[in-house]
PDB file of C-alpha atoms in Angstrom:
ATOM      1  CA  MET D   1     124.256 147.631 153.146  1.00 49.00           C
ATOM      2  CA  GLY D   2     121.227 145.321 153.275  1.00 54.00           C
ATOM      3  CA  ARG D   3     119.728 143.570 150.342  1.00 59.00           C
ATOM      4  CA  GLY D   4     116.917 145.300 148.508  1.00 61.00           C
ATOM      5  CA  LYS D   5     113.392 143.999 148.790  1.00 65.00           C
ATOM      6  CA  VAL D   6     112.655 141.415 146.115  1.00 63.00           C
ATOM      7  CA  GLU D   7     109.482 142.118 144.176  1.00 69.00           C
ATOM      8  CA  LEU D   8     107.285 139.028 144.270  1.00 78.00           C
ATOM      9  CA  LYS D   9     106.113 138.425 140.759  1.00 82.00           C
ATOM     10  CA  ARG D  10     106.479 135.706 138.151  1.00 84.00           C
ATOM     11  CA  ILE D  11     110.003 135.505 136.720  1.00 83.00           C
ATOM     12  CA  GLU D  12     109.643 135.841 132.981  1.00 83.00           C
ATOM     13  CA  ASN D  13     113.007 134.324 131.981  1.00 86.00           C
ATOM     14  CA  PRO D  14     112.504 130.508 131.938  1.00 84.00           C
ATOM     15  CA  THR D  15     116.112 129.715 132.855  1.00 86.00           C
ATOM     16  CA  SER D  16     116.207 132.197 135.743  1.00 86.00           C
ATOM     17  CA  ARG D  17     112.835 130.920 136.892  1.00 86.00           C
ATOM     18  CA  GLN D  18     114.127 127.329 136.965  1.00 88.00           C
ATOM     19  CA  VAL D  19     117.286 128.322 138.863  1.00 88.00           C
ATOM     20  CA  THR D  20     115.254 130.245 141.441  1.00 89.00           C
ATOM     21  CA  PHE D  21     112.851 127.333 141.826  1.00 90.00           C
ATOM     22  CA  SER D  22     115.692 124.880 142.476  1.00 89.00           C
ATOM     23  CA  LYS D  23     117.332 127.100 145.095  1.00 91.00           C
ATOM     24  CA  ARG D  24     114.140 127.941 146.979  1.00 92.00           C
ATOM     25  CA  ARG D  25     112.855 124.372 146.763  1.00 92.00           C
ATOM     26  CA  ASN D  26     116.006 123.074 148.435  1.00 92.00           C
ATOM     27  CA  GLY D  27     115.766 125.754 151.085  1.00 91.00           C
ATOM     28  CA  LEU D  28     112.128 124.946 151.785  1.00 93.00           C
ATOM     29  CA  LEU D  29     112.825 121.203 152.078  1.00 91.00           C
ATOM     30  CA  LYS D  30     115.718 121.931 154.447  1.00 92.00           C
ATOM     31  CA  LYS D  31     113.532 124.151 156.638  1.00 93.00           C
ATOM     32  CA  ALA D  32     110.830 121.474 156.770  1.00 92.00           C
ATOM     33  CA  PHE D  33     113.400 118.908 157.881  1.00 92.00           C
ATOM     34  CA  GLU D  34     114.837 121.238 160.549  1.00 92.00           C
ATOM     35  CA  LEU D  35     111.341 122.037 161.854  1.00 92.00           C
ATOM     36  CA  SER D  36     110.532 118.342 162.275  1.00 90.00           C
ATOM     37  CA  ILE D  37     113.791 117.699 164.169  1.00 91.00           C
ATOM     38  CA  LEU D  38     113.975 120.806 166.361  1.00 91.00           C
ATOM     39  CA  CYS D  39     110.308 120.946 167.330  1.00 91.00           C
ATOM     40  CA  ASP D  40     109.340 117.265 167.056  1.00 89.00           C
ATOM     41  CA  ALA D  41     106.669 118.315 164.566  1.00 91.00           C
ATOM     42  CA  GLU D  42     104.877 116.115 162.077  1.00 92.00           C
ATOM     43  CA  VAL D  43     105.675 117.760 158.756  1.00 93.00           C
ATOM     44  CA  ALA D  44     104.571 116.846 155.241  1.00 92.00           C
ATOM     45  CA  LEU D  45     105.652 118.955 152.294  1.00 93.00           C
ATOM     46  CA  VAL D  46     104.719 118.425 148.632  1.00 91.00           C
ATOM     47  CA  ILE D  47     106.129 120.543 145.786  1.00 91.00           C
ATOM     48  CA  PHE D  48     105.449 120.329 142.063  1.00 90.00           C
ATOM     49  CA  SER D  49     107.826 122.053 139.650  1.00 87.00           C
ATOM     50  CA  PRO D  50     106.537 124.038 136.654  1.00 82.00           C
ATOM     51  CA  SER D  51     107.357 121.010 134.503  1.00 82.00           C
ATOM     52  CA  GLY D  52     105.202 118.787 136.711  1.00 83.00           C
ATOM     53  CA  LYS D  53     107.959 116.946 138.582  1.00 86.00           C
ATOM     54  CA  GLY D  54     107.075 116.227 142.190  1.00 86.00           C
ATOM     55  CA  TYR D  55     109.213 116.664 145.322  1.00 88.00           C
ATOM     56  CA  GLN D  56     108.214 115.773 148.850  1.00 90.00           C
ATOM     57  CA  PHE D  57     109.366 115.547 152.434  1.00 91.00           C
ATOM     58  CA  ALA D  58     107.609 113.749 155.257  1.00 90.00           C
ATOM     59  CA  SER D  59     108.844 113.388 158.812  1.00 90.00           C
ATOM     60  CA  HIS D  60     106.385 110.510 159.251  1.00 87.00           C
ATOM     61  CA  ASP D  61     104.369 108.429 156.802  1.00 88.00           C
ATOM     62  CA  MET D  62     103.123 110.774 154.078  1.00 86.00           C
ATOM     63  CA  ASN D  63      99.765 109.032 153.604  1.00 86.00           C
ATOM     64  CA  ARG D  64      99.102 109.055 157.326  1.00 88.00           C
ATOM     65  CA  THR D  65      99.919 112.752 157.609  1.00 89.00           C
ATOM     66  CA  ILE D  66      97.679 113.623 154.652  1.00 87.00           C
ATOM     67  CA  ALA D  67      94.839 111.542 156.102  1.00 87.00           C
ATOM     68  CA  ARG D  68      95.311 113.310 159.425  1.00 88.00           C
ATOM     69  CA  TYR D  69      95.183 116.695 157.720  1.00 88.00           C
ATOM     70  CA  ARG D  70      92.026 115.829 155.786  1.00 86.00           C
ATOM     71  CA  SER D  71      90.381 114.635 158.972  1.00 85.00           C
ATOM     72  CA  GLU D  72      91.479 117.788 160.802  1.00 87.00           C
ATOM     73  CA  VAL D  73      89.921 120.166 158.238  1.00 85.00           C
ATOM     74  CA  GLY D  74      86.859 118.022 157.653  1.00 80.00           C
ATOM     75  CA  LEU D  75      87.626 116.785 154.152  1.00 77.00           C
ATOM     76  CA  PRO D  76      86.634 113.326 152.909  1.00 73.00           C
ATOM     77  CA  GLN D  77      89.426 110.748 152.862  1.00 65.00           C
ATOM     78  CA  SER D  78      89.196 110.211 149.097  1.00 61.00           C
ATOM     79  CA  ILE D  79      88.469 112.568 146.238  1.00 54.00           C
ATOM     80  CA  ASP D  80      86.660 111.627 143.080  1.00 53.00           C
ATOM     81  CA  GLN D  81      88.483 113.195 140.144  1.00 53.00           C
ATOM     82  CA  HIS D  82      85.166 114.056 138.484  1.00 56.00           C
ATOM     83  CA  SER D  83      84.167 116.142 141.526  1.00 54.00           C
ATOM     84  CA  ARG D  84      87.254 118.340 141.469  1.00 60.00           C
ATOM     85  CA  PRO D  85      86.506 122.058 141.010  1.00 68.00           C
ATOM     86  CA  MET D  86      87.193 123.869 137.764  1.00 72.00           C
ATOM     87  CA  GLU D  87      89.867 125.935 139.467  1.00 71.00           C
ATOM     88  CA  PHE D  88      91.925 122.786 139.953  1.00 71.00           C
ATOM     89  CA  TRP D  89      91.814 121.961 136.247  1.00 74.00           C
ATOM     90  CA  ARG D  90      92.601 125.557 135.281  1.00 79.00           C
ATOM     91  CA  THR D  91      95.660 125.382 137.517  1.00 80.00           C
ATOM     92  CA  GLU D  92      96.691 122.088 135.916  1.00 80.00           C
ATOM     93  CA  ILE D  93      96.343 123.613 132.431  1.00 83.00           C
ATOM     94  CA  GLU D  94      98.390 126.667 133.412  1.00 83.00           C
ATOM     95  CA  GLU D  95     101.150 124.470 134.843  1.00 83.00           C
ATOM     96  CA  LEU D  96     101.236 122.420 131.657  1.00 84.00           C
ATOM     97  CA  LYS D  97     101.444 125.578 129.569  1.00 84.00           C
ATOM     98  CA  ARG D  98     104.361 126.862 131.656  1.00 83.00           C
ATOM     99  CA  ALA D  99     106.082 123.498 131.343  1.00 83.00           C
ATOM    100  CA  VAL D 100     105.697 123.633 127.561  1.00 84.00           C
ATOM    101  CA  GLU D 101     107.074 127.187 127.513  1.00 82.00           C
ATOM    102  CA  ILE D 102     110.133 126.126 129.506  1.00 80.00           C
ATOM    103  CA  LEU D 103     110.811 123.163 127.257  1.00 81.00           C
ATOM    104  CA  GLU D 104     110.379 125.235 124.101  1.00 82.00           C
ATOM    105  CA  ALA D 105     112.699 127.936 125.482  1.00 80.00           C
ATOM    106  CA  ARG D 106     115.356 125.351 126.381  1.00 78.00           C
ATOM    107  CA  LEU D 107     115.069 123.833 122.917  1.00 80.00           C
ATOM    108  CA  SER D 108     115.482 127.236 121.270  1.00 80.00           C
ATOM    109  CA  HIS D 109     118.449 128.104 123.474  1.00 74.00           C
ATOM    110  CA  SER D 110     120.104 124.764 122.711  1.00 77.00           C
ATOM    111  CA  ALA D 111     119.759 125.574 119.006  1.00 77.00           C
ATOM    112  CA  GLY D 112     121.375 128.994 119.550  1.00 77.00           C
ATOM    113  CA  GLU D 113     118.111 130.892 119.097  1.00 79.00           C
ATOM    114  CA  ASP D 114     116.348 133.517 121.232  1.00 75.00           C
ATOM    115  CA  LEU D 115     119.472 134.247 123.275  1.00 78.00           C
ATOM    116  CA  SER D 116     118.762 137.954 123.733  1.00 78.00           C
ATOM    117  CA  SER D 117     116.761 137.337 126.918  1.00 75.00           C
ATOM    118  CA  LEU D 118     119.630 135.475 128.612  1.00 76.00           C
ATOM    119  CA  GLY D 119     122.107 137.132 130.930  1.00 81.00           C
ATOM    120  CA  MET D 120     125.790 136.348 131.283  1.00 84.00           C
ATOM    121  CA  LYS D 121     125.141 133.692 133.944  1.00 84.00           C
ATOM    122  CA  GLU D 122     122.569 131.896 131.828  1.00 82.00           C
ATOM    123  CA  LEU D 123     124.796 132.103 128.746  1.00 81.00           C
ATOM    124  CA  LYS D 124     127.720 130.562 130.631  1.00 85.00           C
ATOM    125  CA  GLN D 125     125.478 127.785 131.897  1.00 82.00           C
ATOM    126  CA  LEU D 126     124.182 127.173 128.373  1.00 79.00           C
ATOM    127  CA  GLU D 127     127.767 127.128 127.090  1.00 84.00           C
ATOM    128  CA  ARG D 128     128.725 124.477 129.667  1.00 85.00           C
ATOM    129  CA  GLN D 129     125.685 122.402 128.780  1.00 82.00           C
ATOM    130  CA  THR D 130     126.464 122.686 125.059  1.00 83.00           C
ATOM    131  CA  ARG D 131     130.108 121.752 125.625  1.00 86.00           C
ATOM    132  CA  THR D 132     129.035 118.723 127.647  1.00 85.00           C
ATOM    133  CA  ALA D 133     126.536 117.701 124.978  1.00 82.00           C
ATOM    134  CA  VAL D 134     129.152 118.043 122.216  1.00 84.00           C
ATOM    135  CA  GLU D 135     131.622 115.927 124.203  1.00 87.00           C
ATOM    136  CA  ARG D 136     128.971 113.252 124.694  1.00 86.00           C
ATOM    137  CA  VAL D 137     128.238 113.235 120.969  1.00 86.00           C
ATOM    138  CA  ARG D 138     131.945 112.960 120.146  1.00 88.00           C
ATOM    139  CA  SER D 139     132.402 110.168 122.687  1.00 87.00           C
ATOM    140  CA  LYS D 140     129.464 108.275 121.207  1.00 88.00           C
ATOM    141  CA  LYS D 141     130.852 108.829 117.702  1.00 88.00           C
ATOM    142  CA  ARG D 142     134.304 107.558 118.694  1.00 89.00           C
ATOM    143  CA  ARG D 143     132.773 104.504 120.328  1.00 89.00           C
ATOM    144  CA  ILE D 144     130.738 103.665 117.211  1.00 91.00           C
ATOM    145  CA  ILE D 145     133.777 104.109 114.951  1.00 90.00           C
ATOM    146  CA  SER D 146     135.871 101.885 117.234  1.00 88.00           C
ATOM    147  CA  GLU D 147     133.177  99.214 117.235  1.00 90.00           C
ATOM    148  CA  ASN D 148     132.961  99.326 113.429  1.00 89.00           C
ATOM    149  CA  ILE D 149     136.743  99.038 113.097  1.00 89.00           C
ATOM    150  CA  ASN D 150     136.826  96.033 115.420  1.00 90.00           C
ATOM    151  CA  LEU D 151     133.973  94.447 113.473  1.00 89.00           C
ATOM    152  CA  MET D 152     135.804  94.947 110.158  1.00 90.00           C
ATOM    153  CA  LYS D 153     138.990  93.464 111.658  1.00 90.00           C
ATOM    154  CA  ARG D 154     137.084  90.393 112.810  1.00 90.00           C
ATOM    155  CA  LYS D 155     135.531  89.981 109.362  1.00 90.00           C
ATOM    156  CA  GLN D 156     138.959  90.358 107.727  1.00 91.00           C
ATOM    157  CA  ARG D 157     140.454  87.768 110.062  1.00 90.00           C
ATOM    158  CA  ASP D 158     137.593  85.350 109.363  1.00 89.00           C
ATOM    159  CA  LEU D 159     138.030  85.800 105.618  1.00 89.00           C
ATOM    160  CA  GLN D 160     141.779  85.199 105.881  1.00 90.00           C
ATOM    161  CA  GLU D 161     141.209  82.017 107.862  1.00 89.00           C
ATOM    162  CA  GLU D 162     138.619  80.823 105.343  1.00 88.00           C
ATOM    163  CA  ASN D 163     140.981  81.609 102.462  1.00 88.00           C
ATOM    164  CA  SER D 164     143.820  79.694 104.150  1.00 88.00           C
ATOM    165  CA  HIS D 165     141.505  76.736 104.678  1.00 87.00           C
ATOM    166  CA  LEU D 166     140.490  76.754 101.006  1.00 88.00           C
ATOM    167  CA  GLN D 167     144.118  76.982  99.922  1.00 88.00           C
ATOM    168  CA  ARG D 168     145.057  73.973 102.044  1.00 87.00           C
ATOM    169  CA  ARG D 169     142.083  72.047 100.701  1.00 88.00           C
ATOM    170  CA  LEU D 170     143.076  72.897  97.135  1.00 87.00           C
ATOM    171  CA  HIS D 171     146.629  71.686  97.699  1.00 84.00           C
ATOM    172  CA  GLU D 172     145.344  68.480  99.230  1.00 82.00           C
ATOM    173  CA  LEU D 173     143.116  67.819  96.218  1.00 83.00           C
ATOM    174  CA  HIS D 174     145.979  68.580  93.848  1.00 79.00           C
ATOM    175  CA  ASP D 175     148.340  66.221  95.697  1.00 76.00           C
ATOM    176  CA  THR D 176     145.683  63.499  95.662  1.00 79.00           C
ATOM    177  CA  ASN D 177     145.207  63.802  91.878  1.00 76.00           C
ATOM    178  CA  VAL D 178     148.951  63.682  91.250  1.00 71.00           C
ATOM    179  CA  SER D 179     149.307  60.569  93.420  1.00 73.00           C
ATOM    180  CA  SER D 180     146.429  58.907  91.615  1.00 72.00           C
ATOM    181  CA  LYS D 181     148.017  59.538  88.195  1.00 69.00           C
ATOM    182  CA  ILE D 182     151.383  58.203  89.311  1.00 69.00           C
ATOM    183  CA  SER D 183     149.795  55.064  90.738  1.00 67.00           C
ATOM    184  CA  GLY D 184     147.851  54.480  87.511  1.00 64.00           C
ATOM    185  CA  GLN D 185     150.927  54.830  85.345  1.00 64.00           C
ATOM    186  CA  THR D 186     152.878  52.370  87.549  1.00 62.00           C
ATOM    187  CA  ALA D 187     150.098  49.803  87.371  1.00 58.00           C
ATOM    188  CA  SER D 188     149.976  50.062  83.566  1.00 59.00           C
ATOM    189  CA  SER D 189     153.717  49.464  83.293  1.00 57.00           C
ATOM    190  CA  CYS D 190     153.495  46.310  85.390  1.00 55.00           C
ATOM    191  CA  ASN D 191     150.784  44.809  83.170  1.00 56.00           C
ATOM    192  CA  ILE D 192     152.814  44.910  79.890  1.00 52.00           C
ATOM    193  CA  PRO D 193     153.834  41.237  78.993  1.00 55.00           C
ATOM    194  CA  ASN D 194     157.449  40.423  78.389  1.00 54.00           C
ATOM    195  CA  PRO D 195     158.202  39.421  74.738  1.00 53.00           C
ATOM    196  CA  ARG D 196     159.010  35.793  74.050  1.00 53.00           C
ATOM    197  CA  VAL D 197     161.656  34.856  71.531  1.00 49.00           C
ATOM    198  CA  LEU D 198     161.109  31.729  69.541  1.00 47.00           C
ATOM    199  CA  GLN D 199     163.869  29.553  68.490  1.00 52.00           C
ATOM    200  CA  ASP D 200     163.570  30.750  64.978  1.00 53.00           C
ATOM    201  CA  GLY D 201     164.109  34.389  65.994  1.00 52.00           C
ATOM    202  CA  VAL D 202     160.470  35.453  65.762  1.00 51.00           C
ATOM    203  CA  VAL D 203     159.381  37.610  68.649  1.00 48.00           C
ATOM    204  CA  ILE D 204     155.870  36.972  69.888  1.00 49.00           C
TER     205      ILE D 204
END
């Protein structure tokens, strides 16, 4: 049984729209590459996503191919931005609006809001993304805690070394004072004169 005809209209679900864009973009780039190889054609392909990110493929130099195209259709080689038609700016505004909608929808989905529009596939993908994000947060948290513990250990070790140094210095000062007192007492004992006994028994 063949596949049903796909109705060509804008996909309303932002997540489904992004998935479809990624798949068809890759297919289009692959076809452009195959065309350039199989038919020796000069191919230049430029794609902009709804969020404004650009993708391109060029079998030759992109600038040269674009210049060749502009010459072929009779367009000037450079375009002044002020001379661009209003349709161009309306398209730019619409693309920016769609990009904002996608980002807002992703933000709401990440917060667990507005999930009613998501199917099982999108919910599973969101679950995987959330699980990955939680694991990254936990990993970052563990790393910060480990760094703080190591920092506290280093501070504790430094304080212990400083305390040991002060204790040794205190003992050295104490030993120096004791030695000084002993030396002073010895010198005083040596300076006491011996008593002299006179012949008449009087001690001087």
